């Protein structure tokens, strides 16, 4: 009899010991069972890891979609999603993830390239948008003499992008353009959408002149004048120095 009562009690508590826990667990179980049969259900790669999610056309802009994880799973803020033959950046995450994790992902339109401090070529998918709306409040004399072309870049925060800052140059244009435009970071907003030390950066860039050091073929600015960072090179230290 005791074993039968224990079994009965275990079944009662399977969905929680309180009404709230029961409602939460019941809802999560219902969503997990129903979502796999939904047309919005897709198996995608997020930062290279396969995950089953629900993707919804939430907004009028078809380049922006809502993404939802299965209950018990999580989404990476700033994660890169492989979906519909495109790369999508998770730009927002809903903090209320008690039932399931959800967020907003936006379609990437450019593969940004640059050299890091070690001289390695870094490639990151990002979102390039018109940045002229950020001209508000600037004086005319502060504008570049070559024009007011300005763009905004949204990119994930990671060990590579954390090194980017004011003055960094890039070549950004259509891949088939023979003479791409050069841009320079003028406003690095590294608190744009960062929570719990993860998320995305927003960089504002102004158009600048091309130089002979830019590699047009590789689409990498300042490619031919790269020099190693002294902080990474110990060869400059005094050979006579000794360790105590």
Short mmCIF file of C-alpha atoms in Angstrom, two decimals, residues 9-241:
data_model
loop_
_atom_site.label_atom_id
_atom_site.label_comp_id
_atom_site.label_asym_id
_atom_site.label_seq_id
_atom_site.Cartn_x
_atom_site.Cartn_y
_atom_site.Cartn_z
CA UNK A 9 2.11 11.14 -4.79
CA UNK A 10 4.91 11.16 -7.36
CA UNK A 11 2.41 11.51 -10.19
CA UNK A 12 0.72 14.41 -8.46
CA UNK A 13 4.05 16.20 -8.01
CA UNK A 14 5.31 15.46 -11.51
CA UNK A 15 3.98 18.79 -12.75
CA UNK A 16 4.88 20.71 -9.58
CA UNK A 17 3.98 20.93 -5.92
CA UNK A 18 2.07 24.20 -6.24
CA UNK A 19 -0.61 25.37 -8.63
CA UNK A 20 1.83 27.83 -10.21
CA UNK A 21 4.47 25.16 -10.76
CA UNK A 22 1.82 22.87 -12.17
CA UNK A 23 0.63 25.55 -14.59
CA UNK A 24 4.20 26.35 -15.67
CA UNK A 25 5.23 22.75 -16.23
CA UNK A 26 1.96 21.94 -17.99
CA UNK A 27 2.41 24.91 -20.35
CA UNK A 28 6.02 23.97 -21.11
CA UNK A 29 5.06 20.37 -21.84
CA UNK A 30 2.21 21.52 -24.08
CA UNK A 31 4.48 23.88 -26.05
CA UNK A 32 7.21 21.25 -26.42
CA UNK A 33 4.71 18.74 -27.83
CA UNK A 34 2.93 21.16 -30.17
CA UNK A 35 5.81 23.22 -31.54
CA UNK A 36 7.46 20.32 -33.37
CA UNK A 37 4.34 19.92 -35.52
CA UNK A 38 4.06 23.63 -36.26
CA UNK A 39 5.04 25.13 -39.62
CA UNK A 40 7.08 27.70 -37.71
CA UNK A 41 9.32 24.96 -36.31
CA UNK A 42 12.81 24.78 -37.83
CA UNK A 43 16.08 23.08 -37.03
CA UNK A 44 18.82 25.67 -37.37
CA UNK A 45 22.44 26.21 -36.43
CA UNK A 46 23.13 28.78 -33.71
CA UNK A 47 26.84 29.48 -33.44
CA UNK A 48 27.37 26.16 -35.18
CA UNK A 49 25.22 24.13 -32.77
CA UNK A 50 22.04 22.47 -34.04
CA UNK A 51 18.88 23.60 -32.24
CA UNK A 52 15.13 23.29 -32.81
CA UNK A 53 13.37 26.66 -32.63
CA UNK A 54 10.20 28.43 -33.71
CA UNK A 55 10.65 31.34 -36.14
CA UNK A 56 7.80 33.80 -36.62
CA UNK A 57 7.18 36.70 -39.00
CA UNK A 58 6.53 39.10 -36.18
CA UNK A 59 7.11 42.43 -37.89
CA UNK A 60 6.39 44.11 -41.21
CA UNK A 61 10.10 44.17 -42.00
CA UNK A 62 10.77 40.69 -43.38
CA UNK A 63 14.45 40.96 -42.43
CA UNK A 64 13.43 40.90 -38.75
CA UNK A 65 11.86 37.81 -37.16
CA UNK A 66 10.97 36.50 -33.74
CA UNK A 67 12.80 33.39 -32.60
CA UNK A 68 11.68 31.11 -29.75
CA UNK A 69 13.52 28.20 -28.16
CA UNK A 70 11.93 25.07 -26.79
CA UNK A 71 11.14 25.18 -23.05
CA UNK A 72 14.26 24.34 -21.08
CA UNK A 73 16.59 25.52 -23.85
CA UNK A 74 18.19 28.93 -24.25
CA UNK A 75 19.06 31.42 -26.99
CA UNK A 76 22.41 33.18 -27.20
CA UNK A 77 22.14 36.99 -27.22
CA UNK A 78 24.37 37.97 -30.12
CA UNK A 79 24.25 34.44 -31.52
CA UNK A 80 24.52 33.83 -35.27
CA UNK A 81 21.67 31.79 -36.75
CA UNK A 82 21.89 29.85 -40.02
CA UNK A 83 18.36 30.01 -41.44
CA UNK A 84 16.85 30.18 -44.94
CA UNK A 85 20.25 30.29 -46.67
CA UNK A 86 21.18 33.42 -44.73
CA UNK A 87 22.90 34.50 -41.55
CA UNK A 88 20.78 36.10 -38.84
CA UNK A 89 22.01 37.93 -35.76
CA UNK A 90 20.05 37.62 -32.51
CA UNK A 91 19.91 41.31 -31.57
CA UNK A 92 17.43 41.17 -28.68
CA UNK A 93 16.53 38.69 -25.95
CA UNK A 94 13.41 38.82 -23.79
CA UNK A 95 14.46 38.78 -20.13
CA UNK A 96 11.19 37.05 -19.20
CA UNK A 97 12.21 33.49 -20.12
CA UNK A 98 10.36 31.56 -17.43
CA UNK A 99 8.21 29.63 -19.90
CA UNK A 100 10.59 29.70 -22.87
CA UNK A 101 13.43 31.83 -24.21
CA UNK A 102 12.58 34.22 -27.04
CA UNK A 103 14.18 37.08 -28.90
CA UNK A 104 14.50 38.99 -32.15
CA UNK A 105 16.88 38.13 -34.95
CA UNK A 106 17.78 40.32 -37.91
CA UNK A 107 19.14 39.24 -41.27
CA UNK A 108 22.83 40.00 -41.82
CA UNK A 109 23.79 41.69 -45.08
CA UNK A 110 27.58 42.01 -44.90
CA UNK A 111 30.65 39.93 -44.02
CA UNK A 112 32.96 42.41 -42.31
CA UNK A 113 36.70 41.77 -42.57
CA UNK A 114 39.72 43.23 -40.77
CA UNK A 115 43.14 42.37 -39.35
CA UNK A 116 43.44 41.83 -35.62
CA UNK A 117 46.45 42.67 -33.47
CA UNK A 118 48.12 39.41 -34.46
CA UNK A 119 47.71 40.08 -38.18
CA UNK A 120 45.03 37.43 -38.54
CA UNK A 121 42.09 37.99 -40.89
CA UNK A 122 38.85 38.22 -38.91
CA UNK A 123 35.47 37.76 -40.60
CA UNK A 124 32.16 38.53 -38.89
CA UNK A 125 28.64 38.68 -40.28
CA UNK A 126 26.93 41.93 -39.35
CA UNK A 127 24.03 44.24 -40.15
CA UNK A 128 24.91 47.37 -42.13
CA UNK A 129 22.30 50.13 -42.20
CA UNK A 130 22.08 53.75 -43.28
CA UNK A 131 23.52 55.95 -40.57
CA UNK A 132 22.50 59.40 -41.74
CA UNK A 133 19.86 59.61 -39.00
CA UNK A 134 22.72 59.90 -36.53
CA UNK A 135 23.74 63.28 -38.01
CA UNK A 136 21.41 65.06 -35.58
CA UNK A 137 23.22 67.53 -33.37
CA UNK A 138 26.48 67.71 -35.33
CA UNK A 139 27.94 70.91 -36.68
CA UNK A 140 28.52 71.36 -40.38
CA UNK A 141 32.24 71.97 -39.89
CA UNK A 142 32.57 68.58 -38.23
CA UNK A 143 31.51 66.79 -41.38
CA UNK A 144 33.97 65.06 -43.69
CA UNK A 145 34.87 67.10 -46.75
CA UNK A 146 34.27 64.09 -49.00
CA UNK A 147 30.59 63.90 -48.09
CA UNK A 148 28.20 62.87 -45.36
CA UNK A 149 28.03 59.14 -46.14
CA UNK A 150 27.51 57.37 -42.84
CA UNK A 151 26.56 53.85 -41.88
CA UNK A 152 25.65 51.96 -38.71
CA UNK A 153 26.92 48.45 -38.02
CA UNK A 154 25.36 46.00 -35.56
CA UNK A 155 27.67 43.14 -34.66
CA UNK A 156 27.99 40.54 -31.92
CA UNK A 157 30.14 41.12 -28.87
CA UNK A 158 33.02 38.64 -28.68
CA UNK A 159 36.77 38.53 -28.14
CA UNK A 160 37.38 39.88 -31.66
CA UNK A 161 34.90 42.76 -31.79
CA UNK A 162 35.74 43.98 -28.27
CA UNK A 163 39.05 45.22 -29.73
CA UNK A 164 37.33 47.47 -32.29
CA UNK A 165 37.20 51.14 -31.43
CA UNK A 166 37.23 54.71 -32.69
CA UNK A 167 39.48 55.18 -35.71
CA UNK A 168 39.30 51.59 -36.99
CA UNK A 169 38.85 51.55 -40.79
CA UNK A 170 36.92 49.09 -42.98
CA UNK A 171 36.07 48.62 -46.64
CA UNK A 172 32.30 48.25 -46.92
CA UNK A 173 30.40 48.10 -50.20
CA UNK A 174 28.68 45.75 -52.63
CA UNK A 175 30.85 42.72 -53.27
CA UNK A 176 30.91 43.42 -57.04
CA UNK A 177 31.98 47.05 -56.68
CA UNK A 178 35.49 47.55 -58.06
CA UNK A 179 36.15 50.63 -55.94
CA UNK A 180 34.53 50.05 -52.53
CA UNK A 181 34.00 52.82 -50.03
CA UNK A 182 36.13 53.13 -46.92
CA UNK A 183 34.63 53.90 -43.52
CA UNK A 184 36.02 54.69 -40.10
CA UNK A 185 34.45 54.13 -36.69
CA UNK A 186 33.55 57.48 -35.15
CA UNK A 187 31.09 56.39 -32.44
CA UNK A 188 31.68 52.98 -30.86
CA UNK A 189 28.62 52.19 -28.76
CA UNK A 190 29.60 49.10 -26.79
CA UNK A 191 26.62 49.44 -24.46
CA UNK A 192 24.07 49.46 -27.28
CA UNK A 193 22.39 46.17 -26.40
CA UNK A 194 24.57 44.44 -23.82
CA UNK A 195 23.09 42.64 -20.83
CA UNK A 196 24.89 40.26 -18.48
CA UNK A 197 28.03 40.86 -20.53
CA UNK A 198 26.57 39.43 -23.76
CA UNK A 199 24.77 40.98 -26.72
CA UNK A 200 25.54 43.21 -29.70
CA UNK A 201 27.55 46.37 -30.35
CA UNK A 202 26.49 49.32 -32.49
CA UNK A 203 29.23 51.18 -34.39
CA UNK A 204 28.66 54.42 -36.30
CA UNK A 205 31.08 54.97 -39.18
CA UNK A 206 31.83 57.93 -41.43
CA UNK A 207 33.12 57.68 -44.99
CA UNK A 208 36.85 58.37 -45.34
CA UNK A 209 39.34 58.34 -48.19
CA UNK A 210 40.79 55.14 -49.58
CA UNK A 211 44.55 54.65 -49.22
CA UNK A 212 47.19 52.58 -51.01
CA UNK A 213 47.35 50.37 -47.92
CA UNK A 214 43.80 49.12 -48.45
CA UNK A 215 43.40 45.68 -50.02
CA UNK A 216 40.44 46.04 -52.38
CA UNK A 217 40.51 42.41 -53.49
CA UNK A 218 40.25 41.06 -49.94
CA UNK A 219 38.05 43.97 -48.78
CA UNK A 220 40.40 44.67 -45.86
CA UNK A 221 41.41 48.22 -44.94
CA UNK A 222 45.00 49.00 -43.86
CA UNK A 223 46.08 45.55 -45.02
CA UNK A 224 49.49 46.51 -46.39
CA UNK A 225 50.63 48.69 -43.48
CA UNK A 226 49.87 46.24 -40.69
CA UNK A 227 52.51 46.05 -37.96
CA UNK A 228 52.65 43.63 -35.02
CA UNK A 229 51.44 44.91 -31.68
CA UNK A 230 54.45 45.50 -29.45
CA UNK A 231 52.52 44.19 -26.48
CA UNK A 232 52.32 40.81 -28.24
CA UNK A 233 55.99 40.80 -29.26
CA UNK A 234 58.57 40.16 -26.56
CA UNK A 235 61.53 40.49 -28.93
CA UNK A 236 61.86 44.21 -28.16
CA UNK A 237 62.73 43.55 -24.53
CA UNK A 238 66.26 44.12 -23.29
CA UNK A 239 68.25 40.93 -23.89
CA UNK A 240 70.31 41.71 -20.76
CA UNK A 241 67.26 41.74 -18.55
#
